[in-house]
């Protein structure tokens, strides 16, 4: 796939220091750097593809061309299943249900014949594709030139950073239909356009996020009154006499000043390319196509991890680890953890850096033990990454972990994961204790069978509906048992399953900075385009109190 502006390559430093493991991306910097030079990327050993040579990249394209006919036929065959919106539209047509079923049957027969005819070519393509994947780097990197460098950091001043995490379900349309979604190309275009909107009117705009208020101790977001907000901010307005706790902050839009975007389920190659092209104009550094496909640990990985990370700040290092215990349908995807180190500036002759982890855990509800093991591995990998990349004198501004963890803090079926050590290391601003969220926190997982219904059909309507108790009960996924079935004994009213997280932890170093939550938001921008609500977190970073 052709790179966009600046190219996208494997990983920085993959051909660098001897003994460096595959997936490591380390940029050679001086121990005490000044601000990066403008208009020029750091001295990175980047390739224009995840492959170490053009010949291997060409072989990969050839192999994929041989696999394309069977993939196309299988995808279109699966895509014949209808979403709830498509079924409703079919019932409204004059020809009625019978004509639609006949057309689908004929199309299904044609796709099945094409799939069978393409199998010999597919077998040859696999014989070429599998060995090529064995030498592929585990992610692609895109750098877009012409962006402003990081500024020197006065450690006595506070700075803010905004993180967005979203499961966008951008898998091949046939697979997306199992989540009641389709039209992956159209959804990718919409998502890319709204993740990278036009530049804000002035620096520091805070559209899409709301500061913590004082209506409830230690709460972030809505309160029982509506204080003065910065222009563009969106809060959930509730009357003072409301008897119920105010739901989490709901915003119709992504924050226009997001610094870091972490996406899950960007599986489809065309969708990934669309996101790279659009995001590249706002986020100079994009890591995509994350994950090692092919035969891995005795398992056939047909899909990558689906992770994509975009950053306004330079990447100093990146590392991918694949989970070795994927099971069931998740075993076909190279799910894992992507960890990056970012350069935020320099202060007193030292680097100011941040760490971000992005992950997507095992999905089936019954696999709590697998998720528990993946959480343990993730914690271990994150610490190893920090130990390997941190230099003497580094000032650490933040350490953030985000992603779709596929468990919540309200279901009895998720109790094992709720009590994991992860929550002793990282802080969840929406969480009070295992099994107990803050009263204003709401679920991020929608009832996927109802995502096209009129009350949730636009960002504005979805925000309005979820700001009401009855709307949350009807359109959010509710607590479950360990087998994935609804929990009939769950206390009512519940706030929904919150499976999408942005966690952070404090760092104590020679020049300590204190990290505080400045805003939390659940975003309704992707109404009808995903079965998840994106989440956003704003962190204030400033001098630690004496």
Short mmCIF file of C-alpha atoms in Angstrom, two decimals:
data_model
loop_
_atom_site.label_atom_id
_atom_site.label_comp_id
_atom_site.label_asym_id
_atom_site.label_seq_id
_atom_site.Cartn_x
_atom_site.Cartn_y
_atom_site.Cartn_z
CA UNK A 1 0.00 0.00 0.00
CA UNK A 2 1.49 3.33 -0.97
CA UNK A 3 2.50 5.54 1.92
CA UNK A 4 0.97 8.93 2.46
CA UNK A 5 2.93 12.14 2.97
CA UNK A 6 6.22 11.42 4.60
CA UNK A 7 5.82 7.69 4.06
CA UNK A 8 4.95 5.03 6.57
CA UNK A 9 7.49 2.51 7.48
CA UNK A 10 8.27 -0.41 9.67
CA UNK A 11 9.86 0.81 12.83
CA UNK A 12 12.52 3.23 13.75
CA UNK A 13 15.72 1.55 14.65
CA UNK A 14 14.73 -1.96 13.61
CA UNK A 15 18.00 -2.22 11.78
CA UNK A 16 19.84 -0.41 14.56
CA UNK A 17 21.52 -1.80 17.65
CA UNK A 18 22.45 -5.47 17.54
CA UNK A 19 20.25 -7.68 19.63
CA UNK A 20 17.28 -5.36 19.42
CA UNK A 21 14.12 -7.42 19.35
CA UNK A 22 11.70 -7.22 16.46
CA UNK A 23 9.11 -4.55 17.13
CA UNK A 24 11.43 -2.24 19.02
CA UNK A 25 11.59 1.28 17.61
CA UNK A 26 14.24 3.49 19.16
CA UNK A 27 15.31 6.81 17.73
CA UNK A 28 18.93 7.79 18.31
CA UNK A 29 18.84 10.97 20.43
CA UNK A 30 21.52 12.70 22.44
CA UNK A 31 21.20 12.08 26.20
CA UNK A 32 20.53 15.77 26.86
CA UNK A 33 18.68 17.02 23.79
CA UNK A 34 17.41 20.48 23.13
CA UNK A 35 14.13 21.12 21.29
CA UNK A 36 13.87 19.08 18.06
CA UNK A 37 14.88 20.94 14.93
CA UNK A 38 11.88 22.36 13.03
CA UNK A 39 10.74 20.94 9.71
CA UNK A 40 12.91 17.83 10.06
CA UNK A 41 12.12 14.52 11.71
CA UNK A 42 14.60 13.12 14.21
CA UNK A 43 17.34 10.92 12.79
CA UNK A 44 15.20 7.85 12.36
CA UNK A 45 15.96 4.66 10.48
CA UNK A 46 12.57 4.41 8.80
CA UNK A 47 11.47 2.23 5.94
CA UNK A 48 8.61 2.98 3.57
CA UNK A 49 6.94 -0.28 4.49
CA UNK A 50 6.99 -2.75 7.37
CA UNK A 51 9.39 -4.90 5.34
CA UNK A 52 13.19 -4.71 5.44
CA UNK A 53 13.46 -4.66 1.63
CA UNK A 54 11.46 -3.63 -1.42
CA UNK A 55 11.63 -7.17 -2.76
CA UNK A 56 9.81 -8.54 0.29
CA UNK A 57 7.25 -5.76 0.07
CA UNK A 58 6.66 -6.68 -3.58
CA UNK A 59 6.25 -10.35 -2.66
CA UNK A 60 3.72 -9.37 -0.02
CA UNK A 61 1.72 -7.40 -2.60
CA UNK A 62 1.89 -10.33 -5.01
CA UNK A 63 0.74 -12.78 -2.35
CA UNK A 64 -2.10 -10.49 -1.33
CA UNK A 65 -3.15 -10.13 -4.97
CA UNK A 66 -3.43 -13.91 -5.19
CA UNK A 67 -5.54 -13.98 -1.99
CA UNK A 68 -7.78 -11.10 -3.02
CA UNK A 69 -10.36 -13.03 -5.14
CA UNK A 70 -11.21 -15.46 -2.34
CA UNK A 71 -11.16 -12.70 0.28
CA UNK A 72 -13.44 -10.53 -1.86
CA UNK A 73 -15.89 -13.39 -2.43
CA UNK A 74 -15.94 -14.47 1.22
CA UNK A 75 -16.38 -10.89 2.42
CA UNK A 76 -19.28 -10.23 0.03
CA UNK A 77 -20.85 -13.55 0.97
CA UNK A 78 -20.81 -12.59 4.66
CA UNK A 79 -21.91 -9.07 3.77
CA UNK A 80 -25.23 -10.46 2.50
CA UNK A 81 -26.46 -10.71 6.07
CA UNK A 82 -28.42 -7.57 6.82
CA UNK A 83 -28.14 -5.05 9.59
CA UNK A 84 -31.30 -4.13 11.45
CA UNK A 85 -31.41 -0.90 9.42
CA UNK A 86 -31.16 -2.79 6.13
CA UNK A 87 -33.95 -5.18 7.16
CA UNK A 88 -36.17 -2.25 8.02
CA UNK A 89 -35.47 -0.62 4.67
CA UNK A 90 -36.24 -3.86 2.84
CA UNK A 91 -39.61 -4.18 4.56
CA UNK A 92 -40.46 -0.66 3.41
CA UNK A 93 -39.77 -1.38 -0.26
CA UNK A 94 -42.67 -2.23 -2.54
CA UNK A 95 -41.08 -5.39 -3.85
CA UNK A 96 -41.27 -6.73 -0.34
CA UNK A 97 -39.28 -9.35 1.46
CA UNK A 98 -39.59 -12.10 -1.16
CA UNK A 99 -37.78 -10.17 -3.90
CA UNK A 100 -35.03 -9.22 -1.52
CA UNK A 101 -34.53 -12.81 -0.40
CA UNK A 102 -34.43 -14.02 -4.01
CA UNK A 103 -31.80 -11.44 -4.91
CA UNK A 104 -29.70 -12.38 -1.90
CA UNK A 105 -29.93 -16.07 -2.76
CA UNK A 106 -28.70 -15.47 -6.31
CA UNK A 107 -25.89 -13.22 -5.13
CA UNK A 108 -24.91 -15.75 -2.47
CA UNK A 109 -24.74 -18.50 -5.06
CA UNK A 110 -22.53 -16.38 -7.34
CA UNK A 111 -20.15 -15.48 -4.49
CA UNK A 112 -19.97 -19.11 -3.33
CA UNK A 113 -19.06 -20.29 -6.85
CA UNK A 114 -16.38 -17.60 -7.14
CA UNK A 115 -15.00 -18.57 -3.74
CA UNK A 116 -14.71 -22.22 -4.76
CA UNK A 117 -13.07 -21.35 -8.08
CA UNK A 118 -10.51 -19.13 -6.35
CA UNK A 119 -9.39 -21.75 -3.80
CA UNK A 120 -6.43 -23.11 -5.88
CA UNK A 121 -5.07 -19.59 -6.31
CA UNK A 122 -5.66 -18.97 -2.59
CA UNK A 123 -3.57 -22.01 -1.68
CA UNK A 124 -0.68 -20.76 -3.79
CA UNK A 125 -1.06 -17.30 -2.32
CA UNK A 126 -0.90 -18.66 1.24
CA UNK A 127 2.30 -20.57 0.44
CA UNK A 128 3.87 -17.25 -0.55
CA UNK A 129 2.17 -15.05 2.06
CA UNK A 130 3.07 -17.07 5.17
CA UNK A 131 6.88 -16.98 4.86
CA UNK A 132 6.78 -13.28 3.91
CA UNK A 133 4.87 -12.49 7.12
CA UNK A 134 7.59 -14.17 9.14
CA UNK A 135 10.04 -11.36 8.25
CA UNK A 136 7.56 -8.49 8.41
CA UNK A 137 8.06 -5.89 11.11
CA UNK A 138 5.12 -5.75 13.53
CA UNK A 139 3.92 -2.25 12.66
CA UNK A 140 4.11 0.55 10.11
CA UNK A 141 5.16 4.08 10.97
CA UNK A 142 4.09 7.25 9.18
CA UNK A 143 5.76 10.62 9.68
CA UNK A 144 4.28 13.76 8.15
CA UNK A 145 6.83 16.56 7.76
CA UNK A 146 6.23 20.25 8.26
CA UNK A 147 4.91 20.21 11.83
CA UNK A 148 6.05 22.45 14.65
CA UNK A 149 8.66 21.03 17.05
CA UNK A 150 8.06 20.36 20.72
CA UNK A 151 8.63 23.44 22.86
CA UNK A 152 10.91 23.77 25.88
CA UNK A 153 9.03 22.92 29.07
CA UNK A 154 9.06 25.15 32.14
CA UNK A 155 8.55 22.63 34.93
CA UNK A 156 6.92 25.31 37.08
CA UNK A 157 4.08 25.69 34.58
CA UNK A 158 1.16 23.33 34.07
CA UNK A 159 0.48 21.71 30.72
CA UNK A 160 -2.50 19.67 29.55
CA UNK A 161 -2.69 16.60 27.35
CA UNK A 162 -5.82 15.07 25.85
CA UNK A 163 -6.19 11.38 25.04
CA UNK A 164 -8.94 9.72 22.99
CA UNK A 165 -9.60 5.97 22.83
CA UNK A 166 -12.20 4.35 20.59
CA UNK A 167 -13.18 0.93 19.31
CA UNK A 168 -14.23 1.79 15.76
CA UNK A 169 -15.10 -1.71 14.45
CA UNK A 170 -13.39 -1.09 11.09
CA UNK A 171 -13.13 -4.69 10.04
CA UNK A 172 -14.10 -6.11 6.62
CA UNK A 173 -17.77 -5.33 6.08
CA UNK A 174 -18.81 -8.98 6.17
CA UNK A 175 -17.29 -9.42 9.62
CA UNK A 176 -18.63 -6.05 10.79
CA UNK A 177 -22.14 -7.33 10.10
CA UNK A 178 -21.81 -9.61 13.16
CA UNK A 179 -21.79 -6.38 15.19
CA UNK A 180 -24.76 -5.01 13.22
CA UNK A 181 -22.44 -2.73 11.28
CA UNK A 182 -21.34 -2.57 7.66
CA UNK A 183 -20.18 -0.09 5.03
CA UNK A 184 -16.68 -0.08 6.47
CA UNK A 185 -15.27 2.26 3.82
CA UNK A 186 -17.95 4.91 4.40
CA UNK A 187 -17.63 4.63 8.17
CA UNK A 188 -13.84 4.95 7.97
CA UNK A 189 -14.16 8.16 5.95
CA UNK A 190 -16.60 9.61 8.48
CA UNK A 191 -14.47 8.62 11.48
CA UNK A 192 -11.28 9.99 9.93
CA UNK A 193 -12.95 13.30 9.10
CA UNK A 194 -14.19 13.80 12.64
CA UNK A 195 -11.05 12.59 14.41
CA UNK A 196 -9.00 15.20 12.55
CA UNK A 197 -11.28 18.24 12.18
CA UNK A 198 -10.21 21.67 11.05
CA UNK A 199 -7.65 23.32 13.35
CA UNK A 200 -9.13 25.05 16.41
CA UNK A 201 -9.60 28.82 16.37
CA UNK A 202 -6.95 29.31 19.04
CA UNK A 203 -4.53 27.15 21.01
CA UNK A 204 -5.92 25.42 24.04
CA UNK A 205 -9.52 25.09 22.93
CA UNK A 206 -11.25 22.47 25.04
CA UNK A 207 -14.23 21.53 22.89
CA UNK A 208 -15.58 18.10 23.70
CA UNK A 209 -14.24 17.83 27.24
CA UNK A 210 -15.53 19.24 30.51
CA UNK A 211 -13.44 20.22 33.50
CA UNK A 212 -14.04 18.59 36.88
CA UNK A 213 -16.48 20.61 38.94
CA UNK A 214 -17.25 20.86 42.62
CA UNK A 215 -20.75 19.47 42.87
CA UNK A 216 -19.40 16.12 44.03
CA UNK A 217 -16.07 15.42 45.67
CA UNK A 218 -13.56 13.69 43.42
CA UNK A 219 -15.95 13.69 40.48
CA UNK A 220 -15.25 14.70 36.91
CA UNK A 221 -17.82 16.04 34.52
CA UNK A 222 -21.43 16.97 35.06
CA UNK A 223 -22.74 18.35 38.32
CA UNK A 224 -26.09 19.45 39.66
CA UNK A 225 -25.52 22.90 38.32
CA UNK A 226 -24.09 24.37 35.12
CA UNK A 227 -21.10 26.61 35.82
CA UNK A 228 -19.47 28.80 33.21
CA UNK A 229 -17.73 26.62 30.63
CA UNK A 230 -15.03 27.38 28.08
CA UNK A 231 -16.42 28.04 24.60
CA UNK A 232 -17.40 24.86 22.82
CA UNK A 233 -17.64 22.69 25.93
CA UNK A 234 -20.61 20.38 26.27
CA UNK A 235 -22.10 19.28 29.57
CA UNK A 236 -25.10 17.24 30.54
CA UNK A 237 -27.58 19.75 31.93
CA UNK A 238 -29.77 18.47 34.74
CA UNK A 239 -32.21 20.43 36.89
CA UNK A 240 -31.06 21.18 40.41
CA UNK A 241 -33.92 19.19 41.83
CA UNK A 242 -32.84 15.99 40.00
CA UNK A 243 -32.90 13.05 42.41
CA UNK A 244 -30.53 10.80 40.46
CA UNK A 245 -26.75 11.21 40.08
CA UNK A 246 -25.73 13.08 36.98
CA UNK A 247 -24.44 10.76 34.22
CA UNK A 248 -20.92 11.04 32.89
CA UNK A 249 -20.01 13.94 30.68
CA UNK A 250 -21.45 13.37 27.22
CA UNK A 251 -20.06 15.21 24.23
CA UNK A 252 -21.32 15.18 20.67
CA UNK A 253 -17.84 15.78 19.26
CA UNK A 254 -14.30 14.56 19.57
CA UNK A 255 -12.07 17.10 21.34
CA UNK A 256 -10.55 19.28 18.64
CA UNK A 257 -7.26 19.57 20.53
CA UNK A 258 -6.66 15.87 21.15
CA UNK A 259 -2.95 15.11 21.45
CA UNK A 260 -3.11 11.32 21.19
CA UNK A 261 -5.60 9.03 19.44
CA UNK A 262 -5.68 5.31 20.30
CA UNK A 263 -7.98 3.17 18.15
CA UNK A 264 -8.97 -0.48 18.28
CA UNK A 265 -10.39 -2.76 15.58
CA UNK A 266 -8.82 -0.97 12.61
CA UNK A 267 -8.51 -4.29 10.80
CA UNK A 268 -9.47 -3.37 7.24
CA UNK A 269 -6.50 -2.22 5.14
CA UNK A 270 -8.45 0.41 3.22
CA UNK A 271 -9.84 1.87 6.43
CA UNK A 272 -6.34 2.04 7.93
CA UNK A 273 -5.06 3.86 4.84
CA UNK A 274 -7.96 6.33 5.01
CA UNK A 275 -7.23 7.07 8.66
CA UNK A 276 -3.52 7.55 8.00
CA UNK A 277 -4.15 9.99 5.18
CA UNK A 278 -6.57 12.11 7.17
CA UNK A 279 -4.86 11.94 10.54
CA UNK A 280 -1.47 12.72 9.03
CA UNK A 281 -2.44 16.37 8.56
CA UNK A 282 -3.05 16.81 12.30
CA UNK A 283 -1.01 14.06 13.93
CA UNK A 284 2.48 13.91 12.42
CA UNK A 285 3.23 10.48 13.90
CA UNK A 286 0.98 7.49 13.17
CA UNK A 287 1.63 3.84 14.03
CA UNK A 288 -0.67 1.41 12.22
CA UNK A 289 -0.90 -2.12 10.81
CA UNK A 290 0.16 -3.28 14.27
CA UNK A 291 0.61 -6.98 14.84
CA UNK A 292 2.36 -10.04 13.47
CA UNK A 293 0.24 -12.07 11.05
CA UNK A 294 0.90 -15.52 9.64
CA UNK A 295 1.83 -18.54 11.75
CA UNK A 296 2.60 -17.42 15.30
CA UNK A 297 3.03 -19.87 18.14
CA UNK A 298 1.20 -22.56 16.23
CA UNK A 299 -1.77 -20.26 15.52
CA UNK A 300 -2.75 -18.77 12.16
CA UNK A 301 -3.17 -15.01 12.48
CA UNK A 302 -5.22 -13.73 9.55
CA UNK A 303 -5.82 -10.26 11.02
CA UNK A 304 -3.44 -7.85 12.71
CA UNK A 305 -4.13 -6.44 16.18
CA UNK A 306 -6.40 -3.66 14.88
CA UNK A 307 -4.49 -1.07 16.95
CA UNK A 308 -3.68 2.39 15.59
CA UNK A 309 -2.00 5.22 17.48
CA UNK A 310 -1.68 8.83 16.31
CA UNK A 311 0.39 11.45 18.12
CA UNK A 312 1.09 15.16 17.80
CA UNK A 313 4.42 14.57 19.53
CA UNK A 314 7.52 12.74 18.23
CA UNK A 315 7.86 9.06 19.02
CA UNK A 316 11.13 8.08 20.66
CA UNK A 317 10.39 4.36 20.77
CA UNK A 318 7.63 1.88 20.07
CA UNK A 319 7.18 -1.77 20.91
CA UNK A 320 4.54 -4.38 20.13
CA UNK A 321 3.93 -7.58 22.08
CA UNK A 322 1.42 -10.20 20.92
CA UNK A 323 -0.73 -12.09 23.40
CA UNK A 324 0.16 -15.80 23.26
CA UNK A 325 -3.17 -17.03 24.64
CA UNK A 326 -5.82 -15.82 22.19
CA UNK A 327 -8.67 -18.28 21.89
CA UNK A 328 -11.81 -18.93 19.87
CA UNK A 329 -12.44 -16.33 17.18
CA UNK A 330 -9.94 -13.98 18.80
CA UNK A 331 -7.13 -16.42 17.98
CA UNK A 332 -7.38 -15.31 14.32
CA UNK A 333 -6.31 -11.75 15.25
CA UNK A 334 -2.85 -10.74 16.48
CA UNK A 335 -4.17 -8.96 19.56
CA UNK A 336 -1.57 -7.55 21.86
CA UNK A 337 -0.09 -4.41 23.41
CA UNK A 338 1.45 -1.42 21.63
CA UNK A 339 3.68 0.71 23.86
CA UNK A 340 5.22 4.02 22.78
CA UNK A 341 7.47 6.64 24.35
CA UNK A 342 6.84 10.22 23.21
CA UNK A 343 9.06 13.29 23.44
CA UNK A 344 7.10 16.18 24.96
CA UNK A 345 9.93 18.71 25.20
CA UNK A 346 13.03 19.41 27.25
CA UNK A 347 13.57 21.01 30.63
CA UNK A 348 16.79 21.87 32.43
CA UNK A 349 18.73 19.94 29.83
CA UNK A 350 16.68 16.77 30.28
CA UNK A 351 14.09 15.04 28.11
CA UNK A 352 10.45 15.35 29.13
CA UNK A 353 8.75 12.15 27.99
CA UNK A 354 5.44 10.33 28.25
CA UNK A 355 4.43 6.70 27.92
CA UNK A 356 1.29 5.38 26.24
CA UNK A 357 0.04 1.81 26.03
CA UNK A 358 -2.78 0.77 23.72
CA UNK A 359 -4.38 -2.67 23.84
CA UNK A 360 -7.43 -4.79 23.06
CA UNK A 361 -8.13 -7.84 25.22
CA UNK A 362 -9.88 -11.18 24.62
CA UNK A 363 -13.53 -10.56 23.75
CA UNK A 364 -15.78 -13.54 24.67
CA UNK A 365 -17.42 -12.99 28.05
CA UNK A 366 -16.58 -16.49 29.29
CA UNK A 367 -12.83 -15.90 28.87
CA UNK A 368 -12.17 -13.90 32.05
CA UNK A 369 -9.16 -16.08 32.91
CA UNK A 370 -7.60 -15.33 29.51
CA UNK A 371 -8.14 -11.61 30.00
CA UNK A 372 -6.66 -11.83 33.49
CA UNK A 373 -3.49 -13.40 32.09
CA UNK A 374 -3.36 -10.75 29.34
CA UNK A 375 -3.62 -7.97 31.92
CA UNK A 376 -0.70 -9.47 33.84
CA UNK A 377 1.38 -9.74 30.67
CA UNK A 378 0.48 -6.18 29.70
CA UNK A 379 1.60 -4.78 33.05
CA UNK A 380 4.86 -6.70 32.78
CA UNK A 381 5.52 -5.54 29.21
CA UNK A 382 4.78 -1.91 30.04
CA UNK A 383 7.27 -1.95 32.90
CA UNK A 384 9.91 -3.65 30.76
CA UNK A 385 9.39 -1.03 28.07
CA UNK A 386 9.83 1.83 30.53
CA UNK A 387 12.92 0.25 32.06
CA UNK A 388 14.46 -0.22 28.63
CA UNK A 389 13.69 3.27 27.26
CA UNK A 390 14.04 5.57 30.26
CA UNK A 391 17.33 7.46 30.39
CA UNK A 392 19.01 8.91 33.43
CA UNK A 393 17.52 12.31 34.15
CA UNK A 394 14.34 11.80 32.12
CA UNK A 395 11.34 13.72 33.40
CA UNK A 396 8.20 11.59 32.99
CA UNK A 397 5.05 13.65 32.47
CA UNK A 398 2.51 10.84 32.20
CA UNK A 399 2.05 7.10 31.86
CA UNK A 400 -1.26 6.17 30.25
CA UNK A 401 -2.88 2.86 29.29
CA UNK A 402 -5.97 2.82 27.10
CA UNK A 403 -8.04 0.43 25.06
CA UNK A 404 -11.00 -1.92 24.92
CA UNK A 405 -10.45 -4.28 27.86
CA UNK A 406 -13.70 -6.21 27.20
CA UNK A 407 -14.78 -6.25 30.84
CA UNK A 408 -16.66 -3.75 32.97
CA UNK A 409 -16.86 -2.72 36.60
CA UNK A 410 -20.51 -3.60 37.16
CA UNK A 411 -21.06 -7.20 35.97
CA UNK A 412 -20.81 -10.18 38.30
CA UNK A 413 -19.36 -12.11 35.39
CA UNK A 414 -16.35 -9.76 35.29
CA UNK A 415 -15.45 -9.89 38.99
CA UNK A 416 -12.12 -11.65 38.37
CA UNK A 417 -10.91 -8.90 36.03
CA UNK A 418 -12.28 -6.10 38.22
CA UNK A 419 -9.91 -7.10 41.02
CA UNK A 420 -6.76 -7.33 38.91
CA UNK A 421 -3.54 -5.73 40.10
CA UNK A 422 -3.77 -3.35 37.13
CA UNK A 423 -6.01 -1.07 39.19
CA UNK A 424 -3.43 -0.88 41.97
CA UNK A 425 -0.83 0.41 39.52
CA UNK A 426 -3.00 2.57 37.24
CA UNK A 427 -5.84 4.85 38.26
CA UNK A 428 -9.26 4.72 36.65
CA UNK A 429 -10.95 8.14 37.06
CA UNK A 430 -14.40 6.56 36.63
CA UNK A 431 -13.91 3.90 39.30
CA UNK A 432 -14.47 4.00 43.05
CA UNK A 433 -13.74 0.36 43.95
CA UNK A 434 -14.01 -3.13 42.42
CA UNK A 435 -17.58 -3.45 41.21
CA UNK A 436 -18.38 0.20 41.96
CA UNK A 437 -18.06 3.11 39.55
CA UNK A 438 -18.56 6.79 40.28
CA UNK A 439 -22.28 7.68 40.20
CA UNK A 440 -21.82 9.74 37.06
CA UNK A 441 -19.96 7.05 35.09
CA UNK A 442 -21.90 5.37 32.27
CA UNK A 443 -21.29 2.41 30.01
CA UNK A 444 -19.36 2.68 26.75
CA UNK A 445 -20.86 -0.42 25.10
CA UNK A 446 -24.11 0.09 23.20
CA UNK A 447 -26.86 -2.46 22.67
CA UNK A 448 -25.70 -3.26 19.13
CA UNK A 449 -29.14 -4.43 17.97
CA UNK A 450 -30.60 -0.98 18.66
CA UNK A 451 -27.93 1.35 17.29
CA UNK A 452 -30.07 2.43 14.31
CA UNK A 453 -33.22 3.28 16.25
CA UNK A 454 -34.42 6.86 16.01
CA UNK A 455 -33.59 8.00 19.59
CA UNK A 456 -29.88 7.18 19.04
CA UNK A 457 -29.55 7.78 15.30
CA UNK A 458 -27.46 10.99 15.46
CA UNK A 459 -24.77 12.25 17.85
CA UNK A 460 -27.17 14.82 19.24
CA UNK A 461 -29.99 12.31 19.80
CA UNK A 462 -27.64 9.72 21.29
CA UNK A 463 -26.29 12.29 23.76
CA UNK A 464 -29.79 13.37 24.73
CA UNK A 465 -31.02 9.78 25.12
CA UNK A 466 -28.09 8.61 27.23
CA UNK A 467 -28.43 11.58 29.55
CA UNK A 468 -31.65 9.98 30.82
CA UNK A 469 -31.95 6.90 33.00
CA UNK A 470 -34.57 5.26 30.77
CA UNK A 471 -32.42 5.83 27.69
CA UNK A 472 -29.39 4.20 29.29
CA UNK A 473 -31.44 1.17 30.32
CA UNK A 474 -32.71 0.70 26.79
CA UNK A 475 -29.73 1.52 24.59
CA UNK A 476 -26.65 0.57 26.62
CA UNK A 477 -25.53 -3.02 27.16
CA UNK A 478 -26.37 -4.12 30.69
CA UNK A 479 -24.51 -6.21 33.30
CA UNK A 480 -23.81 -9.82 32.39
CA UNK A 481 -23.06 -13.17 33.97
CA UNK A 482 -19.88 -15.12 33.32
CA UNK A 483 -21.53 -16.88 30.34
CA UNK A 484 -22.35 -13.56 28.68
CA UNK A 485 -26.08 -13.72 29.40
CA UNK A 486 -27.85 -10.71 30.96
CA UNK A 487 -27.76 -10.70 34.74
CA UNK A 488 -31.38 -10.73 35.99
CA UNK A 489 -30.23 -9.91 39.52
CA UNK A 490 -28.27 -6.78 38.53
CA UNK A 491 -29.35 -3.79 40.63
CA UNK A 492 -31.45 -1.21 38.80
CA UNK A 493 -31.01 1.31 37.44
CA UNK A 494 -27.61 0.32 36.10
CA UNK A 495 -25.37 2.70 34.15
CA UNK A 496 -24.20 0.21 31.53
CA UNK A 497 -21.05 -1.78 30.73
CA UNK A 498 -17.97 0.44 30.59
CA UNK A 499 -15.42 -1.65 28.68
CA UNK A 500 -13.36 1.19 27.16
CA UNK A 501 -10.73 2.65 29.48
CA UNK A 502 -8.12 5.38 29.72
CA UNK A 503 -6.02 4.78 32.83
CA UNK A 504 -3.04 6.73 34.16
CA UNK A 505 -0.46 6.48 36.91
CA UNK A 506 1.78 8.87 38.79
CA UNK A 507 5.54 8.90 38.38
CA UNK A 508 7.98 9.73 41.12
CA UNK A 509 11.40 10.76 39.86
CA UNK A 510 14.22 13.20 40.51
CA UNK A 511 12.12 16.01 39.02
CA UNK A 512 8.62 14.80 39.82
CA UNK A 513 5.57 16.07 38.01
CA UNK A 514 2.06 15.55 39.31
CA UNK A 515 -0.66 14.26 37.00
CA UNK A 516 -4.25 15.27 37.71
CA UNK A 517 -7.50 14.60 35.87
CA UNK A 518 -8.90 17.76 34.29
CA UNK A 519 -11.74 16.27 32.26
CA UNK A 520 -13.49 13.05 31.26
CA UNK A 521 -15.88 12.62 28.36
CA UNK A 522 -17.93 9.92 26.67
CA UNK A 523 -18.42 10.87 23.02
CA UNK A 524 -21.51 10.26 20.89
CA UNK A 525 -19.91 11.36 17.59
CA UNK A 526 -19.98 7.80 16.17
CA UNK A 527 -23.73 7.23 16.49
CA UNK A 528 -24.76 4.40 14.07
CA UNK A 529 -21.07 3.99 13.09
CA UNK A 530 -19.78 1.97 16.04
CA UNK A 531 -21.24 -0.07 18.88
CA UNK A 532 -18.89 1.65 21.34
CA UNK A 533 -18.76 5.16 22.75
CA UNK A 534 -15.29 6.70 22.39
CA UNK A 535 -13.83 8.01 25.63
CA UNK A 536 -11.56 11.00 26.24
CA UNK A 537 -9.37 11.99 29.17
CA UNK A 538 -7.62 15.30 29.79
CA UNK A 539 -4.65 15.31 32.14
CA UNK A 540 -3.09 18.36 33.78
CA UNK A 541 0.64 17.92 34.37
CA UNK A 542 2.42 20.34 36.66
CA UNK A 543 4.91 20.65 39.51
CA UNK A 544 4.39 18.27 42.39
CA UNK A 545 3.53 19.94 45.69
CA UNK A 546 6.45 20.23 48.12
#
